[in-house]
CSV table of C-alpha atoms in Angstrom, one decimal:
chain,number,residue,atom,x,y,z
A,15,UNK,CA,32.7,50.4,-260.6
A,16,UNK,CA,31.6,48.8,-256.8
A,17,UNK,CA,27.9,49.0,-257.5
A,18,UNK,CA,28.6,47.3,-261.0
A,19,UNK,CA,30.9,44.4,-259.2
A,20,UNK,CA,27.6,44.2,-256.7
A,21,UNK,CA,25.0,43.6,-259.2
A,22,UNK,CA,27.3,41.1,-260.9
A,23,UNK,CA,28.1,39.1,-257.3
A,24,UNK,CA,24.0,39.1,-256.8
A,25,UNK,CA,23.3,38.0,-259.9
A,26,UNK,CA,25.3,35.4,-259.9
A,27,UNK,CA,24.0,34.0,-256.3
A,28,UNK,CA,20.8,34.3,-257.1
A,29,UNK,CA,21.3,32.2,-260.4
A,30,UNK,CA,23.0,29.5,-258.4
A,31,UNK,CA,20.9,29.5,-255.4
A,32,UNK,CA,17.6,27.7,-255.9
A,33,UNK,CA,14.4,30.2,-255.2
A,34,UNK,CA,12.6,29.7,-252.3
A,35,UNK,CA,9.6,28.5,-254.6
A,36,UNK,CA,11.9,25.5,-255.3
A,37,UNK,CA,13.1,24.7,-251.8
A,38,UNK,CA,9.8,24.9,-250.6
A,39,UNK,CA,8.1,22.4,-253.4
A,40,UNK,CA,11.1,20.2,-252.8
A,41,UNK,CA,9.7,19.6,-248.8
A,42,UNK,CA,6.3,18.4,-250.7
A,43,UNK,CA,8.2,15.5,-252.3
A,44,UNK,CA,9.6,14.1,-248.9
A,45,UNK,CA,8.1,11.0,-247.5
A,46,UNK,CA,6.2,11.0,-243.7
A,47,UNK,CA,8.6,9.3,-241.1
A,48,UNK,CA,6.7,7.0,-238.9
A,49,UNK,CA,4.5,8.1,-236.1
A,50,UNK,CA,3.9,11.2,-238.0
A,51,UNK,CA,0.1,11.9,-239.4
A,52,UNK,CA,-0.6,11.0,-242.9
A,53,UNK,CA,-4.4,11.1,-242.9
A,54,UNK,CA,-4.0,13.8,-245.1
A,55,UNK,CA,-3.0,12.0,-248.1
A,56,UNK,CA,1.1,11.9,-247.5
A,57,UNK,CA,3.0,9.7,-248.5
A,58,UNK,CA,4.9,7.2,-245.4
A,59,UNK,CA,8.7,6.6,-245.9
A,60,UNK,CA,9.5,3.3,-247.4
A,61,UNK,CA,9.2,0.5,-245.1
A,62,UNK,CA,6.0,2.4,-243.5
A,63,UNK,CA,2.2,2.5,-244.4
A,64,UNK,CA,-0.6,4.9,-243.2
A,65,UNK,CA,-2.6,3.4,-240.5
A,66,UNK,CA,-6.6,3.6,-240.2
A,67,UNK,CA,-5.6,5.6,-237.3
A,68,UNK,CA,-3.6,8.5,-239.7
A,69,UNK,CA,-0.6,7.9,-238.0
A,70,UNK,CA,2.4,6.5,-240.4
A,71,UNK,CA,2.8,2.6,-239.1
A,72,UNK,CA,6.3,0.4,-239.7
A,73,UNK,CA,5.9,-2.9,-241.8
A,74,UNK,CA,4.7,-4.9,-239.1
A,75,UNK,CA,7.0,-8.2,-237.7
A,76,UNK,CA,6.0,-11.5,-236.7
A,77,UNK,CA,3.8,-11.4,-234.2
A,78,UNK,CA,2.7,-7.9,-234.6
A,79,UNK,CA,-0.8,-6.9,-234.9
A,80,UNK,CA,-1.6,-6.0,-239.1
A,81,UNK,CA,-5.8,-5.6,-238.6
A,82,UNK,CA,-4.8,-1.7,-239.1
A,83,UNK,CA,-4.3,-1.6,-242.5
A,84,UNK,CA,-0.7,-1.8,-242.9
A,85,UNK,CA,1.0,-4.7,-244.1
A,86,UNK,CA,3.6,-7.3,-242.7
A,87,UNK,CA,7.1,-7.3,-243.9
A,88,UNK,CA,8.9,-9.8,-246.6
A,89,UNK,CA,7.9,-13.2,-245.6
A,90,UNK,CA,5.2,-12.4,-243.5
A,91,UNK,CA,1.3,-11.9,-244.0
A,92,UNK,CA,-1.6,-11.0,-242.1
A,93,UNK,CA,-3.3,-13.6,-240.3
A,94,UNK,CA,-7.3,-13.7,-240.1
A,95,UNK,CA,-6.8,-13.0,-236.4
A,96,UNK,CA,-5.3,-9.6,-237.6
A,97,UNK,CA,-1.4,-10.6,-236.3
A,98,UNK,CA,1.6,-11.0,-238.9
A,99,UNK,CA,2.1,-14.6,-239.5
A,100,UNK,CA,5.6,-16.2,-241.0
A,101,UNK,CA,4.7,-17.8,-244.5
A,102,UNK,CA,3.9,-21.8,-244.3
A,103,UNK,CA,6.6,-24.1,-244.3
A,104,UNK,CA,6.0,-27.6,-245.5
A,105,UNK,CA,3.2,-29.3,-243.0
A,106,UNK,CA,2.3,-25.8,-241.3
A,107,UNK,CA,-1.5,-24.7,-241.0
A,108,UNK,CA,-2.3,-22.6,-244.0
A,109,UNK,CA,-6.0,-22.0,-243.3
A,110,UNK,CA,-5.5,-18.8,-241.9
A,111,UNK,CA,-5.4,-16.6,-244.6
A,112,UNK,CA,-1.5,-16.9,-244.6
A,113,UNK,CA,0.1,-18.6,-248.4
A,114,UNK,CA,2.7,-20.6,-248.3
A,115,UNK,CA,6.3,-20.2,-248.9
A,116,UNK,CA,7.1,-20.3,-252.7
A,117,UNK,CA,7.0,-23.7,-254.6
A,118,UNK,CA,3.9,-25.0,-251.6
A,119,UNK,CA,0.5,-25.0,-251.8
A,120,UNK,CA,-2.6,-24.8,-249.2
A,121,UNK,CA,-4.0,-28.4,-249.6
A,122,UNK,CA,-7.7,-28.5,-249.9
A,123,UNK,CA,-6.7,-29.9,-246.3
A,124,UNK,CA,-5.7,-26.5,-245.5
A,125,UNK,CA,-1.7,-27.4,-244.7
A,126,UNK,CA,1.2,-26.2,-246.9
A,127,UNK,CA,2.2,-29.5,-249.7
């Protein structure tokens, strides 16, 4: 009767405990925090991009240098002198490569109408 009560207790832990299979293609599907490499094709967390460097890079902020491939955050772009810009306000310099804010254009002029 024990050994019988044993095999029924391991069975049913081994139907309720995921296999190590699963555990270990569940760590595939995590994202790279930042500073970790991802020149290997993984994917950054949200909020991060891969760097020409392989290293995973945070959204960069105003200011912040964006010639390595990854990308300003909201409301910001990259600059053609490689820095994160703020979007143009009405009467700001838009000839950098930077748009404007939504419902402005660059003027032939190159400032934000």
């Amino acid at each position: 009767m024990l050994p019988l009560m044993i095999s029924i207790s391991a069975l049913l832990v081994s139907a309720l405990t995921p296999s190590l299979a699963q555990s270990i293609t569940g760590v595939d599907k995590r994202c790279t925090a930042p500073s970790q490499y991802c020149g290997n094709g993984a994917v950054c967390c949200p909020g991060s991009a891969c760097s020409l460097s392989g290293y995973c890079t945070l959204y960069g902020t105003s200011g912040q240098y964006c010639g390595n491939a990854v990308p300003c955050g909201t409301g910001l772009a990259c600059s053609r002198t490689g820095y994160c810009t703020p979007y143009g306000k009405a009467g700001d310099y838009c000839g950098n490569a930077v748009p404007c804010v939504a419902g402005l254009n660059c003027s032939w002029k190159g400032y934000c109408v």
